Coordinates of C-alpha atoms in Angstrom, one line a residue:
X1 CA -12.2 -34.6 -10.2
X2 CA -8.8 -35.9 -9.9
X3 CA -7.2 -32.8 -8.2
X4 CA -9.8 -32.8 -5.9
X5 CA -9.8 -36.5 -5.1
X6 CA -5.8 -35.5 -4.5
X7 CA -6.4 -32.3 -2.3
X8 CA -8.6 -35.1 -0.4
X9 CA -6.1 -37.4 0.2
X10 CA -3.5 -35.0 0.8
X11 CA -5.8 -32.8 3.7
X12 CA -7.1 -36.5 5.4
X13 CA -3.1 -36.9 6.1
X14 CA -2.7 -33.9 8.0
X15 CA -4.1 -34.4 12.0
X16 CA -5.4 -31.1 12.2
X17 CA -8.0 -31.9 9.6
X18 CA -9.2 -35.4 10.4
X19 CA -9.5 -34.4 14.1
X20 CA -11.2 -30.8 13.4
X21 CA -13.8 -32.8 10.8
X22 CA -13.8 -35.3 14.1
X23 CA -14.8 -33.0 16.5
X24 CA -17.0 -30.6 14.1
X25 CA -19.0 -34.5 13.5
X26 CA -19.2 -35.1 17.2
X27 CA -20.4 -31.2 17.7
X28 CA -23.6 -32.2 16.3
X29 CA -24.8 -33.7 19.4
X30 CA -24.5 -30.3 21.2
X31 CA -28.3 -30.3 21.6
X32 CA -30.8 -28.9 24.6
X33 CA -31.9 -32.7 24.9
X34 CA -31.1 -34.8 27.5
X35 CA -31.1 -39.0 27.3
X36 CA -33.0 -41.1 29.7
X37 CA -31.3 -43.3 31.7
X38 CA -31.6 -43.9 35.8
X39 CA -28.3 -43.7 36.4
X40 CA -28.0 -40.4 34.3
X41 CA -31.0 -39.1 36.3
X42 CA -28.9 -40.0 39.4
X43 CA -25.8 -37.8 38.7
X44 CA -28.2 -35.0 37.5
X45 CA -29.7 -35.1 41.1
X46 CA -26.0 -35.2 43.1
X47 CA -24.7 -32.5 40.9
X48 CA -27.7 -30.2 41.6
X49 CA -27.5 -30.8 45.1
X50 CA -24.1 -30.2 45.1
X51 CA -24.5 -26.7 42.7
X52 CA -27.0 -25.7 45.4
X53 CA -24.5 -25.9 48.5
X54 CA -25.7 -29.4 49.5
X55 CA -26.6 -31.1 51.3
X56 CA -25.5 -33.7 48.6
X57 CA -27.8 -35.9 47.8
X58 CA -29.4 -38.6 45.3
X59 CA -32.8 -38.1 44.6
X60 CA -33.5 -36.6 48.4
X61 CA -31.6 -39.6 49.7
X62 CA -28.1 -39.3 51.5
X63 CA -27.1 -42.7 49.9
X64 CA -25.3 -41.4 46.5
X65 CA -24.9 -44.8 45.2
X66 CA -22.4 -43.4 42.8
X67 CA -18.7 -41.9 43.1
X68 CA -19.0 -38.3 43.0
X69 CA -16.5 -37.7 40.5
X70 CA -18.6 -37.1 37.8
X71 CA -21.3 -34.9 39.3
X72 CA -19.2 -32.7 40.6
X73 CA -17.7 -32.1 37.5
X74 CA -21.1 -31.1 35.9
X75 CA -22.1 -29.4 39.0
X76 CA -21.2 -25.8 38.2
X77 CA -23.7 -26.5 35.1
X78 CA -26.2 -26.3 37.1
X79 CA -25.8 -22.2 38.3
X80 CA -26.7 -21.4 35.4
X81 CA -30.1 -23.3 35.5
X82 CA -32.0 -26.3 36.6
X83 CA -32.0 -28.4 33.6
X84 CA -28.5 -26.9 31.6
X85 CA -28.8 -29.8 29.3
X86 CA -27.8 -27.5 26.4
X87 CA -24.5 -26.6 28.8
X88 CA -24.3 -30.3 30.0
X89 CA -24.1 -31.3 26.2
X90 CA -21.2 -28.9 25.3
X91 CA -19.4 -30.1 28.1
X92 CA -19.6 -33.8 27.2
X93 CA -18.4 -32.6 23.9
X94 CA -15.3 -31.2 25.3
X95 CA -14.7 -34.2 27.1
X96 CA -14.8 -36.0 24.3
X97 CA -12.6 -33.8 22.6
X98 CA -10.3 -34.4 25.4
X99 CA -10.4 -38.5 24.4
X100 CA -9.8 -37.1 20.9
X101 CA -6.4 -35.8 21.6
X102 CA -5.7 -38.6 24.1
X103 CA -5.4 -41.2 21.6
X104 CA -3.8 -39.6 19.5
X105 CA -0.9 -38.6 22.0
X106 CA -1.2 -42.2 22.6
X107 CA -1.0 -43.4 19.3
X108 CA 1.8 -41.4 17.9
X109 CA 3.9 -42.8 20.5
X110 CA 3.4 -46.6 20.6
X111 CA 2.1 -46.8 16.9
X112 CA 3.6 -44.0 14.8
X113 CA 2.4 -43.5 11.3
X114 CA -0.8 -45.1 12.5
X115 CA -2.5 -42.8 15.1
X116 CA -4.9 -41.1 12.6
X117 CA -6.6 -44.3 11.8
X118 CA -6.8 -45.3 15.7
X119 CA -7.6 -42.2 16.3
X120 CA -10.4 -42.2 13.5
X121 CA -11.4 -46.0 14.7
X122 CA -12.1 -44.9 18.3
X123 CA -14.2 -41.2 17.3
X124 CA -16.3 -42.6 15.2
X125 CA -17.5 -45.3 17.1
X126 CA -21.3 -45.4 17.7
X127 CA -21.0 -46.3 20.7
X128 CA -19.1 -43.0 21.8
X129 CA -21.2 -41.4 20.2
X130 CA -24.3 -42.2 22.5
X131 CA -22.6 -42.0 25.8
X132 CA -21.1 -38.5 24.6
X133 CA -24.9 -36.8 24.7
X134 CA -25.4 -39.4 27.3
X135 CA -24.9 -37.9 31.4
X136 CA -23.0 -40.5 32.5
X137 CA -19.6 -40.8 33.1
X138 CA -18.0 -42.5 30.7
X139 CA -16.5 -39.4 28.9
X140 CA -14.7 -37.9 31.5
X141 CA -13.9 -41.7 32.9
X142 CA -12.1 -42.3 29.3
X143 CA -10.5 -38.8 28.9
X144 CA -8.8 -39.2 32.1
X145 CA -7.9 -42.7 31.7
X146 CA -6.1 -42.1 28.3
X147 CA -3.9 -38.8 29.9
X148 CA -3.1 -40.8 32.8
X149 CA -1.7 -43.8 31.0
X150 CA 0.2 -40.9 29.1
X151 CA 1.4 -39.6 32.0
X152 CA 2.4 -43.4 33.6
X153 CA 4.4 -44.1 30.3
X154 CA 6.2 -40.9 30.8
X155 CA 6.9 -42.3 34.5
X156 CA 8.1 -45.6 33.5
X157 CA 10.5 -43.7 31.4
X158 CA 11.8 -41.2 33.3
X159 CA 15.4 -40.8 33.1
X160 CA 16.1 -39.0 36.7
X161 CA 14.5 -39.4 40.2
X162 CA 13.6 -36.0 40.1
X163 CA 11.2 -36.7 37.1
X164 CA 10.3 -39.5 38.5
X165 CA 9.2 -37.8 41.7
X166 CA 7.2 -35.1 39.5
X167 CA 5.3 -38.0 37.2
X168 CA 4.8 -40.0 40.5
X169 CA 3.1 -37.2 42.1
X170 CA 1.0 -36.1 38.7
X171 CA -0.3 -39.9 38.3
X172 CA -1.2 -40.4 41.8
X173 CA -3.6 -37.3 41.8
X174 CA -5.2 -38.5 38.5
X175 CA -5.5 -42.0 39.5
X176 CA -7.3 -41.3 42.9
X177 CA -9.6 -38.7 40.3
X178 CA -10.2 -41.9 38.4
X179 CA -11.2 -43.6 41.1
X180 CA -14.0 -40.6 42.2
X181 CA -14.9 -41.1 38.7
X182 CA -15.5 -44.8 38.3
X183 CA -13.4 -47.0 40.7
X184 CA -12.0 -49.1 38.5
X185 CA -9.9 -46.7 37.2
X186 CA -7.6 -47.7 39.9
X187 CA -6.7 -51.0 38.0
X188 CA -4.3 -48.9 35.5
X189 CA -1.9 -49.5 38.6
X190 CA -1.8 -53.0 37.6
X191 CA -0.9 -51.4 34.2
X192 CA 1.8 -49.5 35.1
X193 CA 3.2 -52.1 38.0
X194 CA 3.3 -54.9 34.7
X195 CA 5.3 -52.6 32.8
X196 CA 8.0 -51.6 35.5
X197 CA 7.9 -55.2 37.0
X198 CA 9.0 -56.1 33.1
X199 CA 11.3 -53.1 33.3
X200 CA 13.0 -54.5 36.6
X201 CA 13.3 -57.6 35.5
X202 CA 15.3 -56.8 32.8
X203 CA 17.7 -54.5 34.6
X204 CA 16.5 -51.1 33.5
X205 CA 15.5 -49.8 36.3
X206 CA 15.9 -50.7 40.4
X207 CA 13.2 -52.9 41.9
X208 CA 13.3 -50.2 44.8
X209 CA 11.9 -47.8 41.9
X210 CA 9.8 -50.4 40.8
X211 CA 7.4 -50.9 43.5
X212 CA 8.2 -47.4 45.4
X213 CA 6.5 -45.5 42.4
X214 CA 3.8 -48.2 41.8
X215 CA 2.6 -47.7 45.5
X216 CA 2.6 -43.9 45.4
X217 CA 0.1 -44.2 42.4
X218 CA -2.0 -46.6 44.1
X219 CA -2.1 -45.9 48.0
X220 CA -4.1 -42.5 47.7
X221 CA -6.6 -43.6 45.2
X222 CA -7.1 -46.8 47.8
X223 CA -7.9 -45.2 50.7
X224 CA -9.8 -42.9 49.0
X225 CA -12.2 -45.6 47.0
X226 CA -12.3 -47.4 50.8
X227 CA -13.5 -44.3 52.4
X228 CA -16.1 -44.1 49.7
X229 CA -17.4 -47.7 50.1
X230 CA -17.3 -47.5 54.0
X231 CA -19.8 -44.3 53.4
X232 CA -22.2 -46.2 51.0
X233 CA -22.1 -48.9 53.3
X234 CA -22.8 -46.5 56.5
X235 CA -25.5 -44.9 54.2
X236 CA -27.2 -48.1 53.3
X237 CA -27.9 -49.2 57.0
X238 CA -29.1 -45.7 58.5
X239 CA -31.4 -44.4 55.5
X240 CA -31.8 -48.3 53.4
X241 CA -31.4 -49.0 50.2
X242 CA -33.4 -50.1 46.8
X243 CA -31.2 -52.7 45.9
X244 CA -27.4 -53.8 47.2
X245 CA -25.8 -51.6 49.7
X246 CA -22.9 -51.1 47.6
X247 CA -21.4 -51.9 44.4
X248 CA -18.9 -54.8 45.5
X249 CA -22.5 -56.9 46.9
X250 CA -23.0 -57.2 43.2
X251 CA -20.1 -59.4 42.5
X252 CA -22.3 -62.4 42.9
X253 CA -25.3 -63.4 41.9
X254 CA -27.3 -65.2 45.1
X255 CA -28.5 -67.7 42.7
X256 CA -26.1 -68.9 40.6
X257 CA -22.9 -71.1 40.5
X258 CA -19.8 -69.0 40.6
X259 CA -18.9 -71.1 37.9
X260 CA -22.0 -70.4 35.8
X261 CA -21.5 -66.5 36.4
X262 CA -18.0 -66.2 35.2
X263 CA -19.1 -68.3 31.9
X264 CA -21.8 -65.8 31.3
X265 CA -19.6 -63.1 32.2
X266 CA -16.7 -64.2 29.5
X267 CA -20.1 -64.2 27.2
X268 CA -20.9 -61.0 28.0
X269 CA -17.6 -59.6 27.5
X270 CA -17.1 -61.8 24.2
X271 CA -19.9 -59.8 22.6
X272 CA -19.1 -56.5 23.7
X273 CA -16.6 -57.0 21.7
X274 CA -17.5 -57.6 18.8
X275 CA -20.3 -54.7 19.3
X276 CA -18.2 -52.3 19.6
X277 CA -15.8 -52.8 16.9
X278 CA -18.2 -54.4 14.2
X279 CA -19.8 -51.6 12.4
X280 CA -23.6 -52.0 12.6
X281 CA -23.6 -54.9 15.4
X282 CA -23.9 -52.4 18.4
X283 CA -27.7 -53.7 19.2
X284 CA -26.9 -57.3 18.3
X285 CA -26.4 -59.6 21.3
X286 CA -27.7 -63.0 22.5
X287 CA -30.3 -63.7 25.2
X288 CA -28.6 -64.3 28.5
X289 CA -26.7 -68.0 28.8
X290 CA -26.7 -68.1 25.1
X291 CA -24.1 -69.8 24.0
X292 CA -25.9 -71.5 20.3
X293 CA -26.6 -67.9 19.1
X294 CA -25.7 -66.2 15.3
X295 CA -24.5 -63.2 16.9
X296 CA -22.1 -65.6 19.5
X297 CA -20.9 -67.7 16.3
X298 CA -19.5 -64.1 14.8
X299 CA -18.1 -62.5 17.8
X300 CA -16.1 -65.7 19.6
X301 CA -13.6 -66.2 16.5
X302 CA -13.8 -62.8 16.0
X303 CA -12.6 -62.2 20.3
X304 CA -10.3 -64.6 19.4
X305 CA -8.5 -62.6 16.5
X306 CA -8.5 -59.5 18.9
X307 CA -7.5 -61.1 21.6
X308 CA -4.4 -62.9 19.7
X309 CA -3.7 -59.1 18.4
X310 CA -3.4 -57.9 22.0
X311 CA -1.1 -60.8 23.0
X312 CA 1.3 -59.9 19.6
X313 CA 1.6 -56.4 20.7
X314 CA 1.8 -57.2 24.8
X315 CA 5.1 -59.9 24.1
X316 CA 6.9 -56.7 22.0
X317 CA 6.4 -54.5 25.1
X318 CA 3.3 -52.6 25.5
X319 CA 2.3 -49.2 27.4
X320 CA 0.8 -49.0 30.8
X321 CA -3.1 -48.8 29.4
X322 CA -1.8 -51.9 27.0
X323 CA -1.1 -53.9 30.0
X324 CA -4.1 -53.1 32.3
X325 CA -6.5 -55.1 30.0
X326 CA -6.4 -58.4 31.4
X327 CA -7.3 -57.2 34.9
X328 CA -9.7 -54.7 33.7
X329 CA -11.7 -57.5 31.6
X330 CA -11.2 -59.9 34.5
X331 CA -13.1 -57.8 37.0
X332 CA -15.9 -57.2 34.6
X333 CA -16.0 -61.0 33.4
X334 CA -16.6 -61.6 36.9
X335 CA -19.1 -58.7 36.9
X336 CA -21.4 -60.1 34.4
X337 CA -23.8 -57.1 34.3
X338 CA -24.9 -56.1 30.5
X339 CA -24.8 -52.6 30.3
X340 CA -24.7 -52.7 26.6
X341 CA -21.3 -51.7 25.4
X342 CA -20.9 -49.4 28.5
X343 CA -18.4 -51.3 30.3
X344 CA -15.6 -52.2 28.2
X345 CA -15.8 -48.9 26.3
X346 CA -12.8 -47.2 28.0
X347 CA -10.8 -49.9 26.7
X348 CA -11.5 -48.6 23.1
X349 CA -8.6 -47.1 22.2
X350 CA -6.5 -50.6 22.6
X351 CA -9.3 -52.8 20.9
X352 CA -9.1 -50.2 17.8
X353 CA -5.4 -50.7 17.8
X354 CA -5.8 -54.7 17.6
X355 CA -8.7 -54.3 14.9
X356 CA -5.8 -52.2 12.8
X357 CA -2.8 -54.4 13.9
X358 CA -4.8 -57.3 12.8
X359 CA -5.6 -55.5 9.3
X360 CA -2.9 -54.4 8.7
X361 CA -1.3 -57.8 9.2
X362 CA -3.8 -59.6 7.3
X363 CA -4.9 -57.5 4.4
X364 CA -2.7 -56.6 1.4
X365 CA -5.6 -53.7 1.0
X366 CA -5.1 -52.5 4.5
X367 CA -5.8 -48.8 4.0
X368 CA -9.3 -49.4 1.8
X369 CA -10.1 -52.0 4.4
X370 CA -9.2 -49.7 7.3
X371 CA -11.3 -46.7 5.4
X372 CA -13.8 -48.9 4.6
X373 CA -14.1 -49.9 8.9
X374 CA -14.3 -46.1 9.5
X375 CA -16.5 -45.3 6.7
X376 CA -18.8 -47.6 7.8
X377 CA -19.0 -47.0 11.5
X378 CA -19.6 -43.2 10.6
X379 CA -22.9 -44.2 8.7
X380 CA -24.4 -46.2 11.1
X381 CA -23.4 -43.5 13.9
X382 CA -24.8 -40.9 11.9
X383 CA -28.0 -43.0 11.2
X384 CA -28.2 -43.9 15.1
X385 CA -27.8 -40.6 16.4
X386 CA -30.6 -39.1 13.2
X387 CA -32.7 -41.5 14.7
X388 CA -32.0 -41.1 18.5
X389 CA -32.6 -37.2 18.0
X390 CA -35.6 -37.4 16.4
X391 CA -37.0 -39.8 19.1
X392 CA -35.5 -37.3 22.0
X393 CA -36.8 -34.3 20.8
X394 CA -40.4 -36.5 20.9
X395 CA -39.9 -37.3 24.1
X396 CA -39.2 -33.2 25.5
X397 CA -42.6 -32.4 24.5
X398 CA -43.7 -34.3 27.5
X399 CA -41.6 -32.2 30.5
X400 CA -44.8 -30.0 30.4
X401 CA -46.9 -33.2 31.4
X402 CA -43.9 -34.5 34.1
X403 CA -43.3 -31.3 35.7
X404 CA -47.4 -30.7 36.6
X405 CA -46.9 -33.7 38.4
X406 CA -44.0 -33.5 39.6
X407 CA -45.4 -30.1 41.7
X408 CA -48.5 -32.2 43.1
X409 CA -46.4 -35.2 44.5
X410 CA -44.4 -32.7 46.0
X411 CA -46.9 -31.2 48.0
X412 CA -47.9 -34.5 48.4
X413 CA -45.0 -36.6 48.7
X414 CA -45.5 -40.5 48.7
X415 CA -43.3 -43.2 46.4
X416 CA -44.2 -43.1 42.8
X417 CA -44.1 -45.4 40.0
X418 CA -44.3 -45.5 36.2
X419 CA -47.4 -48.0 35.0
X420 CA -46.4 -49.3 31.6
X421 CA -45.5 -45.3 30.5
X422 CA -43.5 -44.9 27.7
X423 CA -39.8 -45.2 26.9
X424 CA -38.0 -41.7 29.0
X425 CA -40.9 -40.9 31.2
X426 CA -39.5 -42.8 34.4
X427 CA -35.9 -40.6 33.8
X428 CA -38.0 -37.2 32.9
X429 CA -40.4 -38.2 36.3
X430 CA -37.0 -38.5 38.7
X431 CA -35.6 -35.4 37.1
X432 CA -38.7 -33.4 37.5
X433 CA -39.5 -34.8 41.2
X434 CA -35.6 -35.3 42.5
X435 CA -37.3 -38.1 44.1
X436 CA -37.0 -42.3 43.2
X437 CA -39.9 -43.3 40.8
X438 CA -40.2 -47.2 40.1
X439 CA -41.9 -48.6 37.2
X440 CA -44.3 -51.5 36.9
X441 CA -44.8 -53.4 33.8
X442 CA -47.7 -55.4 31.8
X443 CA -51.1 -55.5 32.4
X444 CA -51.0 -58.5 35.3
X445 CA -48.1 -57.1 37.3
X446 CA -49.5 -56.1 40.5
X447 CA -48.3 -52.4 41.7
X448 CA -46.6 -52.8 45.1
X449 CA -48.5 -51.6 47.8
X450 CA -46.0 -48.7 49.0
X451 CA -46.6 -46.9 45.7
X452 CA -49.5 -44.2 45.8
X453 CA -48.9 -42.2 43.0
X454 CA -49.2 -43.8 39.1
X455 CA -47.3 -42.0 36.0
X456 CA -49.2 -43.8 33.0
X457 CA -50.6 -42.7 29.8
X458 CA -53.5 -40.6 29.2
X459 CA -55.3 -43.9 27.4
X460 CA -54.1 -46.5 29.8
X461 CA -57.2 -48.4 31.4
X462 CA -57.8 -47.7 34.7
X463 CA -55.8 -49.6 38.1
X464 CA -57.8 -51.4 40.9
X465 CA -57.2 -49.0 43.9
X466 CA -56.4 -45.9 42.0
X467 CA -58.4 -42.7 40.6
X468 CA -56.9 -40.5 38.1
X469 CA -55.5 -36.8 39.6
X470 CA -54.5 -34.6 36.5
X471 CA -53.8 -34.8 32.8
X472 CA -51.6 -33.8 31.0
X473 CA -51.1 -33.9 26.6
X474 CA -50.3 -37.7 26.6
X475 CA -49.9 -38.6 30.6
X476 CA -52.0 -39.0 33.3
X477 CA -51.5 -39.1 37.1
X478 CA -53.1 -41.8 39.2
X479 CA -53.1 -41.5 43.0
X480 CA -54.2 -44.5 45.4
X481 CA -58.0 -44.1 46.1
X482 CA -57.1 -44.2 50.4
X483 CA -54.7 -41.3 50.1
X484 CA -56.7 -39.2 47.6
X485 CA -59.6 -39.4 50.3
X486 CA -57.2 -38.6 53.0
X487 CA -56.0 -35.9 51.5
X488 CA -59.4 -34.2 50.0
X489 CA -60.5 -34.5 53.8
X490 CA -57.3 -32.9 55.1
X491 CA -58.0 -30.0 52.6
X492 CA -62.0 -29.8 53.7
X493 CA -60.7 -29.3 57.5

């Protein structure tokens, strides 16, 4: 036992191991299921448009409502089929991969001797985890994020102009890919314009250098992101929209105090956190406005600690993704929306490093207590993503059901909603259909009166003004009782 416990130690120092048991840990959610989520459903439908030779559109609608970055990425997927989820889930895993070696080539350079345990911090976070089987863009969104900040250190210190030139050229093309991605990917400018504006003021390089190279990163990926809001805005008026006509009309809430939004927003942010670096805590959050909450009490001394890390780091001189984080959590602490731990996940790779700085600052026992974090964020992702496959693989038993519909409200096409269905079937139903479905909730919420078609299930009670169409294993369709007479007449003539 003890020469194995010492081949152990001995193999979990070398990289190659730690990262190959990484990725052969992450390669588990290479499965032919495919997670629910609207927004996932809406970059499934761009990227098939776009696989098909367009036009491009989002469920039918010329309004993408999100950058195209992403879809196109995933496009090519779809050649090979119309649901590659399979494909789609390998390629996620190679993104993720790609975030693998990022922080690690990040690591090793700012924190030598340390990158394994970042590097194990950030890939075995659950959190990863469910956006890597997840088609959304935060995978590609943090594997280009951490190479670019690789490649803006390597700008910062480039010895010649010619290097400079090269590294100028190579970080403005991935920063205006960012940007397609998610736009704020732009704000690693302000990254990158900290650290030379540091590096100017101390006389290591020219101010003309300075802000030359810090508008050559950000001018293309500007115009770019303005051409794509200018088209979401030009979409919104000609063909409407279901909620705000672009992203930035989100900023603020009609009905609240500025004040009272960016208080929730810092709560928000607070929590996130703590969820994503307290093992176990992912799904533990206060109701909105909730300041007097248990989970609140934990995570605001603990934001503190991090935060006092990040500022102990930042004063010795940090890197370009180091030094984006203020106005990164600034726009999204003005952006209150609670997306889970979705939003502040990109900056993973810095809060692992101030969970380690902090340990290893504060702990005598800093490698148990650092094993013991990664140990026990590997159990409860394992146990989460048991769970969630069990409950996916549940819910593909009903395509069947979604796709008999689907091929009877396209011959009849009329807006469609989900009636209290269960958890997936409003994603499945937008897949199947490529068309918007909305969803109406408990048993004394009125359906609107534009909807005509019902997704429930197949022992839901019946719904003033509708008569059931088809069944299918555990679903039913309901159409509205005018239209199903219009159209049985249609079909007599």
């Amino acid at each position: 036992m003890q020469a194995w416990r010492e081949f152990a130690v001995r193999s979990l120092k070398r990289p190659a191991v730690v990262m190959g048991l990484l990725a052969a840990l992450l390669a588990t959610q290479i499965l032919p299921l495919w997670t629910p989520t609207p927004d996932g459903a809406g970059y499934l439908s761009i990227a098939r448009s776009m696989a098909h030779g367009g036009p491009v559109t989002n469920m039918g609608s010329p309004k993408l409502h999100y950058p195209p970055g992403y879809p196109l990425l995933i496009s090519p997927a779809f050649w090979f089929g119309d649901r590659p989820f399979l494909l789609l889930a390998l390629v996620q895993w190679l993104f993720a991969v790609a975030i693998m070696l990022g922080v690690y080539r990040w690591a090793r350079q700012w924190f030598p001797g340390s990158e394994l345990w970042i590097t194990a911090l950030v890939m075995s976070n659950v959190s990863l985890w469910i956006h890597a089987r997840t088609t959304i863009s935060e995978m590609p969104f943090m594997a280009l994020l951490i190479w670019t900040a690789i490649a803006l250190d390597r700008l910062a210190a480039a010895p010649t102009a010619r290097s400079a030139t090269v590294w100028s050229l190579v970080g403005a093309t991935a920063i205006a890919a960012l940007g397609m991605i998610r736009p704020v990917g732009i704000l690693i400018v302000t990254g990158y314009a900290l650290v030379v504006f540091l590096q100017a003021r101390g006389g290591r390089i020219s101010w003309r250098r300075a802000v030359g190279t810090t508008f050559v990163l950000g001018a293309p990926a500007a115009v770019a992101i303005a051409a794509l809001i200018a088209y979401e805005a030009r979409t919104a008026a000609e063909y409407g929209t279901r909620g705000d006509p672009t992203y930035l009309h989100e900023f603020k809430a009609a009905d609240l105090p500025l004040a009272v939004q960016l208080l929730e927003g810092l709560r928000v942010r607070v929590a996130e956190v703590g969820r994503l670096l307290l093992p176990g805590m992912n799904k533990s959050y206060a109701k909105p406005y909730q300041w007097v909450n248990v989970n609140t009490l934990i995570y605001t001394p603990f934001f503190v600690a991090i935060a006092w890390a990040w500022w102990q780091i930042a004063v010795a001189g940090g890197s370009t993704l180091w030094l984006m984080v203020p106005c990164y959590l600034a726009l999204y602490i003005a952006y209150p929306s609670d997306q889970g731990t979705r939003y502040l996940l990109p900056l993973l790779p810095v809060l692992a490093v101030c969970l380690w700085w902090f340990v290893w600052q504060a702990s005598r026992r800093r490698v148990q207590v650092l094993a013991g974090f990664v140990a026990a964020h590997l159990l409860v992702t394992i146990a989460y993503s048991s769970h969630s496959t069990v409950r996916l693989a549940r819910l593909g038993h009903e395509w069947q059901a979604v796709d008999a519909f689907a091929e009877i409200m396209r011959r009849d096409p009329r807006p469609v909603a989900c009636w209290n269905a269960p958890y997936g079937i409003r994603e499945l139903t937008m897949v199947a259909s490529d068309h918007w479905c909305g969803e109406v909730h408990g048993p004394e919420t009125a359906v609107p009166d534009e909807v005509d078609w019902l997704v429930a299930e197949a022992d839901a009670p019946s719904c003033d003004g509708f008569v059931e169409r088809a069944r299918e294993g555990d679903l039913k369709l309901l159409g509205r009782v005018a239209h199903v007479a219009h159209a049985r007449a249609k079909t007599l003539r």
